Coordinates of C-alpha atoms in Angstrom, one line a residue:
M22 CA -118.7 154.6 -123.5
T23 CA -115.3 154.7 -124.7
T24 CA -114.2 157.2 -127.2
N25 CA -110.7 156.1 -127.9
N26 CA -111.9 154.7 -131.4
L27 CA -112.9 157.9 -131.9
S28 CA -110.5 159.8 -135.1
R29 CA -110.3 162.5 -138.0
V30 CA -111.5 161.3 -141.2
V31 CA -109.5 163.2 -143.7
R32 CA -110.7 164.5 -146.6
V33 CA -108.6 163.6 -149.8
K34 CA -107.6 166.0 -152.5
N35 CA -109.3 164.9 -156.0
E36 CA -106.2 165.4 -158.3
R37 CA -108.5 165.7 -161.0
Y38 CA -110.6 168.3 -159.6
R39 CA -110.4 171.5 -161.6
A40 CA -111.4 174.8 -160.6
S41 CA -114.1 176.8 -162.7
G42 CA -115.7 179.8 -161.2
P43 CA -118.8 179.9 -163.6
K44 CA -118.9 175.7 -163.2
S45 CA -119.5 176.3 -159.3
Y46 CA -121.6 178.9 -159.7
V47 CA -123.9 176.7 -161.9
Y48 CA -123.7 174.1 -159.6
L49 CA -124.8 176.3 -157.0
L50 CA -128.2 177.5 -158.8
N51 CA -128.9 174.1 -159.2
K52 CA -128.6 173.2 -155.8
Y53 CA -130.5 176.1 -153.9
K54 CA -132.6 176.8 -157.0
F55 CA -132.1 180.6 -157.0
S56 CA -132.2 183.2 -159.8
P57 CA -129.4 185.3 -160.5
T58 CA -130.0 189.1 -159.7
K59 CA -126.5 190.1 -162.0
P60 CA -126.2 190.0 -165.8
G61 CA -125.4 186.8 -167.8
P62 CA -125.9 183.7 -169.6
Y63 CA -127.7 181.6 -166.7
F64 CA -131.3 182.0 -165.4
M65 CA -134.1 180.1 -164.3
G66 CA -137.2 180.5 -166.3
G67 CA -140.3 177.7 -166.9
K68 CA -140.2 175.3 -169.5
V69 CA -143.7 174.0 -170.6
Q70 CA -143.3 170.1 -170.1
H71 CA -146.3 167.8 -172.2
Q72 CA -147.8 165.5 -169.2
G73 CA -149.4 163.0 -171.5
K74 CA -151.6 160.2 -170.1
H75 CA -148.9 157.9 -169.4
G76 CA -146.6 160.2 -168.0
I77 CA -144.2 163.0 -168.6
G78 CA -142.7 162.7 -171.8
H79 CA -145.6 160.8 -173.3
L80 CA -147.2 163.0 -176.2
F81 CA -150.4 161.3 -176.5
G82 CA -153.3 162.8 -175.0
G83 CA -152.9 164.7 -171.7
K84 CA -151.9 168.6 -171.5
A85 CA -149.3 170.9 -170.9
H86 CA -147.9 172.7 -168.2
V87 CA -145.0 175.1 -167.1
Q88 CA -142.5 173.7 -164.8
Q89 CA -141.0 176.9 -162.7
R90 CA -137.5 177.5 -161.6
V91 CA -135.7 175.4 -164.5
L92 CA -132.2 176.6 -165.2
Q93 CA -131.3 177.8 -168.9
K94 CA -129.0 179.3 -170.6
K95 CA -129.0 182.0 -173.2
V96 CA -127.1 180.7 -176.3
G97 CA -126.3 182.8 -179.6
S98 CA -126.7 186.4 -180.6
A99 CA -130.4 185.9 -180.3
A100 CA -130.1 184.5 -177.0
Q101 CA -132.2 181.5 -177.4
P102 CA -132.7 180.1 -173.9
E103 CA -131.8 176.6 -173.9
E104 CA -131.1 173.6 -171.4
V105 CA -127.8 173.5 -169.3
P106 CA -125.1 171.2 -170.8
A107 CA -124.0 168.9 -168.5
E108 CA -120.0 170.2 -168.8
D109 CA -121.2 173.7 -168.0
Q110 CA -121.6 172.4 -164.4
Q111 CA -119.0 171.5 -161.9
N112 CA -120.1 168.0 -161.0
D113 CA -116.6 166.8 -159.0
S114 CA -115.8 167.8 -155.7
L115 CA -112.5 168.9 -154.6
Y116 CA -111.8 167.1 -151.4
L117 CA -113.4 163.6 -150.7
S118 CA -113.8 161.6 -147.4
P119 CA -113.3 158.0 -147.1
V120 CA -116.7 155.4 -145.3
T121 CA -117.0 152.0 -145.2
I122 CA -120.7 150.5 -145.5
G123 CA -121.3 146.7 -145.2
T124 CA -119.5 143.5 -143.5
P125 CA -117.4 143.0 -144.9
G126 CA -116.7 146.6 -145.1
Q127 CA -116.7 148.3 -148.8
V128 CA -114.7 151.7 -148.7
L129 CA -116.0 154.6 -150.8
N130 CA -115.3 157.9 -151.3
L131 CA -117.8 160.6 -150.4
D132 CA -118.8 164.5 -150.8
F133 CA -119.2 165.3 -147.1
D134 CA -122.6 168.2 -147.3
T135 CA -123.9 170.4 -144.4
G136 CA -126.0 171.4 -147.2
S137 CA -128.3 168.3 -147.5
A138 CA -129.3 165.1 -145.8
D139 CA -129.2 162.6 -148.5
L140 CA -126.5 159.5 -147.9
W141 CA -126.6 158.2 -151.1
V142 CA -123.7 155.9 -153.2
F143 CA -123.3 154.7 -156.3
S144 CA -124.5 150.8 -156.4
T145 CA -124.7 147.5 -158.6
L146 CA -128.3 148.4 -159.1
L147 CA -127.5 151.3 -161.5
K148 CA -128.1 150.5 -165.3
K149 CA -125.1 148.7 -167.3
T150 CA -124.9 152.0 -169.5
T151 CA -124.1 154.0 -166.4
N152 CA -120.4 154.6 -166.7
T153 CA -119.0 153.8 -163.3
S154 CA -115.5 153.7 -164.7
G155 CA -113.4 155.0 -161.9
H156 CA -115.9 154.7 -159.2
N157 CA -116.1 152.2 -156.0
V158 CA -119.7 150.7 -156.2
F159 CA -121.2 149.8 -153.1
D160 CA -122.7 146.0 -153.9
P161 CA -125.6 145.0 -151.3
K162 CA -125.5 141.6 -152.3
K163 CA -121.8 141.1 -151.0
S164 CA -122.6 142.8 -147.8
K165 CA -124.2 140.0 -144.6
S166 CA -125.6 143.3 -142.5
F167 CA -127.6 144.8 -145.7
K168 CA -131.3 144.6 -145.3
E169 CA -133.6 146.4 -148.5
T170 CA -136.2 148.8 -147.1
P171 CA -139.5 147.9 -148.9
G172 CA -141.6 150.2 -150.1
S173 CA -139.2 153.8 -150.1
S174 CA -137.2 155.3 -152.5
W175 CA -135.5 158.1 -153.4
R176 CA -135.2 161.5 -155.9
I177 CA -132.6 164.3 -156.0
T178 CA -133.3 166.6 -159.0
Y179 CA -131.7 169.9 -159.6
G180 CA -132.8 172.7 -161.0
D181 CA -131.0 171.6 -164.7
G182 CA -133.7 168.8 -165.0
S183 CA -130.3 166.1 -163.7
S184 CA -131.4 163.7 -161.1
A185 CA -130.2 160.7 -158.8
S186 CA -132.6 158.0 -157.9
G187 CA -133.2 154.6 -156.6
S188 CA -133.7 152.4 -153.6
V189 CA -133.1 152.3 -150.0
G190 CA -132.1 149.6 -147.4
T191 CA -129.6 149.9 -144.5
D192 CA -126.4 148.6 -143.1
N193 CA -123.4 149.3 -141.0
V194 CA -122.0 152.7 -141.7
T195 CA -118.3 153.2 -140.3
I196 CA -117.0 156.7 -140.2
G197 CA -113.8 158.1 -138.1
G198 CA -113.5 155.0 -136.1
L199 CA -117.2 154.6 -135.2
T200 CA -120.2 152.8 -136.6
V201 CA -123.5 153.5 -137.0
E202 CA -125.9 150.4 -137.0
N203 CA -129.1 150.2 -139.0
Q204 CA -128.1 153.6 -141.2
S205 CA -130.3 154.0 -144.1
I206 CA -128.4 154.2 -147.6
E207 CA -130.0 155.4 -150.6
L208 CA -128.8 153.1 -153.7
A209 CA -128.7 154.6 -156.7
K210 CA -130.1 153.0 -159.4
T211 CA -130.5 155.9 -162.0
L212 CA -127.8 158.8 -162.2
S213 CA -128.0 161.5 -164.7
P214 CA -124.4 162.2 -166.7
Q215 CA -123.6 165.1 -164.4
F216 CA -123.4 162.5 -161.6
A217 CA -121.7 160.1 -163.4
S218 CA -118.8 162.1 -164.4
G219 CA -117.5 163.1 -161.0
V220 CA -114.2 161.5 -159.3
G221 CA -116.9 160.5 -155.7
D222 CA -118.7 157.9 -155.1
G223 CA -121.6 159.4 -153.5
L224 CA -122.7 162.1 -151.2
L225 CA -123.3 161.9 -147.1
G226 CA -125.6 164.7 -145.6
L227 CA -124.9 166.5 -142.8
A228 CA -127.8 169.3 -142.7
Y229 CA -130.5 168.1 -140.3
G230 CA -132.8 164.8 -141.3
N231 CA -136.3 167.3 -141.7
I232 CA -134.4 167.5 -145.5
N233 CA -133.9 164.3 -146.1
T234 CA -135.7 163.1 -149.2
V235 CA -136.4 159.4 -148.8
T236 CA -140.5 158.8 -149.1
P237 CA -142.8 157.7 -148.3
K238 CA -141.2 158.9 -144.7
P239 CA -137.9 160.8 -144.5
V240 CA -134.6 158.6 -142.8
A241 CA -132.6 159.9 -139.8
T242 CA -128.8 161.3 -141.0
P243 CA -125.7 159.1 -139.9
V244 CA -125.1 162.0 -137.0
E245 CA -129.0 162.1 -136.0
N246 CA -128.4 158.2 -135.6
M247 CA -125.2 158.3 -133.9
I248 CA -126.7 160.7 -130.9
T249 CA -129.5 158.0 -130.9
Q250 CA -127.9 155.0 -130.2
A251 CA -125.1 156.7 -128.2
D252 CA -122.3 155.9 -130.5
I253 CA -120.5 159.7 -129.7
P254 CA -120.7 161.2 -125.7
K255 CA -123.7 162.8 -124.5
T256 CA -121.7 165.8 -124.1
S257 CA -120.6 165.7 -127.6
E258 CA -122.8 165.3 -130.0
L259 CA -121.1 167.0 -132.5
F260 CA -119.3 167.0 -135.5
T261 CA -116.4 169.1 -136.7
A262 CA -114.6 170.4 -140.1
Y263 CA -110.7 171.7 -140.5
L264 CA -111.1 172.6 -144.0
G265 CA -107.0 173.0 -144.8
S266 CA -105.8 173.4 -148.1
Y267 CA -103.2 172.1 -150.5
K268 CA -101.9 175.8 -150.7
D269 CA -100.3 175.5 -147.2
K270 CA -98.7 172.4 -147.5
N271 CA -95.7 174.2 -145.8
D272 CA -97.7 175.4 -142.9
V273 CA -97.6 174.1 -139.5
D274 CA -100.8 171.8 -139.8
H275 CA -99.0 171.0 -143.3
G276 CA -103.0 171.9 -144.9
A277 CA -104.1 169.4 -143.0
S278 CA -107.7 169.0 -143.8
F279 CA -110.2 166.9 -142.0
Y280 CA -113.9 165.9 -140.0
T281 CA -114.2 164.5 -136.6
F282 CA -117.2 163.4 -134.9
G283 CA -118.0 163.1 -131.0
Y284 CA -115.1 165.5 -130.7
I285 CA -113.1 168.3 -130.7
D286 CA -109.8 168.0 -132.0
E287 CA -107.8 169.9 -129.6
V288 CA -104.8 170.7 -131.8
A289 CA -107.4 172.3 -134.1
L290 CA -108.4 174.4 -131.3
G291 CA -105.0 176.0 -131.2
G292 CA -105.3 176.9 -127.3
Q293 CA -109.1 179.0 -128.4
T294 CA -112.1 179.2 -127.0
P295 CA -114.8 178.3 -129.1
W296 CA -117.3 181.1 -130.2
Y297 CA -121.2 179.4 -130.3
C298 CA -123.9 181.3 -131.6
S299 CA -127.6 179.1 -131.7
I300 CA -128.6 178.0 -135.4
D301 CA -132.3 177.5 -136.6
S302 CA -132.5 174.2 -138.3
S303 CA -136.0 174.9 -139.1
N304 CA -134.9 174.8 -142.8
G305 CA -132.7 171.8 -142.4
F306 CA -129.5 174.0 -142.7
W307 CA -126.9 175.3 -140.2
Q308 CA -128.5 178.6 -140.1
F309 CA -127.5 181.3 -138.0
K310 CA -127.6 185.3 -137.9
S311 CA -125.1 187.4 -139.8
T312 CA -126.1 191.0 -139.4
T313 CA -122.9 192.4 -140.1
A314 CA -119.6 192.2 -142.5
S315 CA -116.3 194.1 -142.4
V316 CA -114.5 195.0 -145.8
G317 CA -111.3 196.4 -144.7
S318 CA -112.3 199.2 -142.4
K319 CA -115.7 199.4 -143.6
K320 CA -118.6 198.0 -141.3
V321 CA -121.5 197.1 -143.2
T322 CA -124.9 196.7 -141.3
R323 CA -127.1 194.2 -143.0
A324 CA -130.5 194.2 -140.5
G325 CA -132.1 190.8 -140.0
N326 CA -129.9 188.8 -142.2
T327 CA -128.9 185.3 -141.6
A328 CA -126.6 183.1 -143.5
I329 CA -125.6 178.8 -143.6
A330 CA -122.4 177.0 -143.4
D331 CA -122.3 174.7 -146.2
T332 CA -119.3 172.5 -146.6
G333 CA -120.4 170.9 -149.9
T334 CA -120.4 174.4 -151.3
T335 CA -117.1 175.7 -152.9
L336 CA -117.8 179.8 -152.9
A337 CA -119.4 182.3 -150.7
L338 CA -122.5 184.0 -151.6
V339 CA -123.6 186.9 -150.6
D340 CA -126.1 189.9 -151.3
D341 CA -125.5 192.1 -154.1
K342 CA -124.5 195.2 -151.9
L343 CA -122.5 193.5 -149.7
C344 CA -120.8 192.2 -153.3
A345 CA -120.2 195.1 -154.9
A346 CA -118.3 196.7 -151.9
I347 CA -116.3 193.8 -151.7
Y348 CA -115.2 193.9 -155.4
D349 CA -115.1 197.5 -155.2
S350 CA -112.0 197.7 -152.9
I351 CA -109.9 195.6 -154.7
P352 CA -107.8 197.4 -157.7
G353 CA -109.0 196.5 -161.4
A354 CA -111.6 194.2 -160.0
K355 CA -114.9 194.0 -162.3
Y356 CA -118.1 192.6 -162.7
D357 CA -117.8 189.6 -166.0
S358 CA -121.1 189.2 -167.5
Y359 CA -119.9 186.4 -169.8
Q360 CA -118.8 184.7 -166.7
Q361 CA -121.6 185.7 -164.5
G362 CA -119.2 186.8 -161.5
Y363 CA -116.8 189.1 -160.1
V364 CA -113.5 188.9 -161.4
F365 CA -110.2 190.7 -160.3
P366 CA -106.2 191.0 -161.7
S367 CA -104.4 188.2 -160.7
N368 CA -101.1 190.1 -160.5
V369 CA -102.9 192.1 -157.6
T370 CA -100.6 191.8 -154.1
L371 CA -102.0 190.6 -150.8
E372 CA -101.0 194.1 -149.0
K373 CA -103.9 194.9 -152.1
L374 CA -107.0 192.9 -151.1
P375 CA -108.9 194.0 -148.1
V376 CA -109.6 191.6 -145.0
V377 CA -113.4 190.2 -145.2
A378 CA -115.2 189.0 -142.5
F379 CA -118.8 187.6 -142.1
D380 CA -120.7 188.1 -138.5
V381 CA -121.5 184.5 -136.8
G382 CA -124.4 185.3 -134.3
G383 CA -122.4 188.4 -132.7
K384 CA -118.5 188.2 -133.5
E385 CA -116.9 188.0 -137.4
F386 CA -114.8 185.6 -138.8
A387 CA -112.5 187.1 -141.8
V388 CA -112.0 185.0 -144.7
Q389 CA -108.6 183.8 -145.5
K390 CA -106.7 186.6 -148.3
E391 CA -105.5 184.4 -150.6
D392 CA -109.2 182.1 -150.3
L393 CA -110.6 185.7 -152.6
A394 CA -109.2 184.0 -155.3
F395 CA -110.8 180.9 -156.5
A396 CA -110.0 179.9 -160.1
S397 CA -108.7 181.4 -163.4
A398 CA -110.5 183.3 -165.3
G399 CA -108.1 183.7 -168.1
N400 CA -106.9 187.0 -169.6
G401 CA -104.8 187.7 -166.3
M402 CA -107.7 187.9 -164.3
T403 CA -109.0 185.6 -161.4
Y404 CA -112.7 184.4 -160.6
G405 CA -113.4 185.5 -157.1
G406 CA -114.5 183.3 -154.2
I407 CA -117.1 185.5 -153.2
Q408 CA -120.1 186.3 -155.9
S409 CA -123.8 187.0 -155.9
R410 CA -126.7 184.8 -153.7
G411 CA -129.1 186.5 -156.5
D412 CA -132.8 186.2 -155.0
L413 CA -131.6 183.8 -152.2
P414 CA -132.7 185.4 -148.6
F415 CA -129.2 183.9 -146.9
D416 CA -125.9 183.9 -147.2
I417 CA -123.9 181.0 -148.2
L418 CA -120.9 180.3 -146.5
G419 CA -119.2 177.6 -148.1
D420 CA -115.5 176.5 -148.2
T421 CA -114.2 180.1 -149.1
W422 CA -115.3 181.1 -145.9
L423 CA -115.0 177.9 -144.0
K424 CA -111.2 177.6 -144.7
G425 CA -110.6 180.4 -142.4
I426 CA -111.9 178.6 -138.9
Y427 CA -112.2 175.3 -137.5
A428 CA -115.8 175.0 -137.8
I429 CA -118.0 172.7 -134.7
F430 CA -121.5 171.8 -135.5
D431 CA -123.3 170.8 -132.4
Q432 CA -126.1 169.3 -133.2
G433 CA -127.3 168.2 -129.9
N434 CA -127.3 172.1 -128.6
K435 CA -128.7 173.9 -131.8
R436 CA -125.5 175.8 -132.4
F437 CA -122.8 176.7 -134.2
G438 CA -119.0 177.2 -133.2
A439 CA -115.7 178.1 -134.4
V440 CA -112.3 179.5 -133.9
F441 CA -110.1 181.5 -136.4
R442 CA -108.0 179.2 -138.2
V443 CA -104.0 179.6 -137.4
D444 CA -102.8 180.3 -140.7
P445 CA -99.1 182.1 -140.8
T446 CA -98.3 182.4 -144.4
Q447 CA -101.2 183.4 -147.4
D448 CA -100.8 182.5 -151.2
P449 CA -102.7 184.5 -153.2
S450 CA -101.9 182.7 -156.7
V451 CA -104.4 181.5 -159.2
P452 CA -105.8 178.0 -157.8
E453 CA -105.2 175.3 -160.0

């Protein structure tokens, strides 16, 4: 097969995105449904839900039951638990990538997410009351190659009760110069306001297909179909992520940010040989051993620890002991229970920030110092890019860490690879 048509899939910055530490943390609480172990307004609790004879919400007959792991918020001086409002969650993506679906092609801007395995899009099947202003909406009737999948449906539900659901069909999907034929696409029929409020037109999951939500039978992901259909070389059954930053527009790479499918970008490698480690995909994630970390000159041993690489996560989440060690080494840093996260003074200079590195199966890769600052926390403080993972049994290494490497997701060989991303200048200013 020829690979001349393979090209970078550019990540385009969403100019409407506004970084918020607490909102991003709430998003992760919803996505991974973990309980916080540090004090703050958000917690996972049980919720009494009445199951009537005619289904949930019909209060005639039936019985009440407790729904476990529901995200709630303490409100007021009495700290009464209430449902988390939509405005408390970061429902937007900082970067989106164009994907073409159908014949003729319809371009949608999707969030590429290695922490999930669904390809779902805004569609014309949505209720008329759904606000789709500013979105590209896929119309299956305008595609000659679209085929409905009778009997199949999908539903994604988050910890706060928000959800997206709909029907399933197949169509041609073009990503980075290659076309995947008969790719299953999940068409949204219903969307909670949280989903509709963002700029993105849907999500493209890059995790393993065993966590796909389509019923009665999960469907293959785009990368799995690329491999099955031999759309990419047998020697390169992989995709890569080079997550640049708008802060680096004056660097040699001009802050480039992109994905590739079916090849490794030699320019991004910068002459380096990738470091690889095996992954455990049994939970659907890109999960690897991460048994050490470094905070400045201090080495932290973390026996049995693992981490996942998640491009759909802006922060990095680690255990409380390591979190405390990181912020103990930053002058003026403290835990802010109101924002449920660690903050530090915005005027801390680069020289005073520690080098923080995480193990990837035997070799440590560092967070760029500029990415230790995630967002303004007000009052001259900055919300840190590394926060507590609560009771999760593994770390989540999102964009805060991924921006320091060129990541290789080698699906064919079940391994994760990385090289250091060369960034000659560091900008410690608080992100926009």
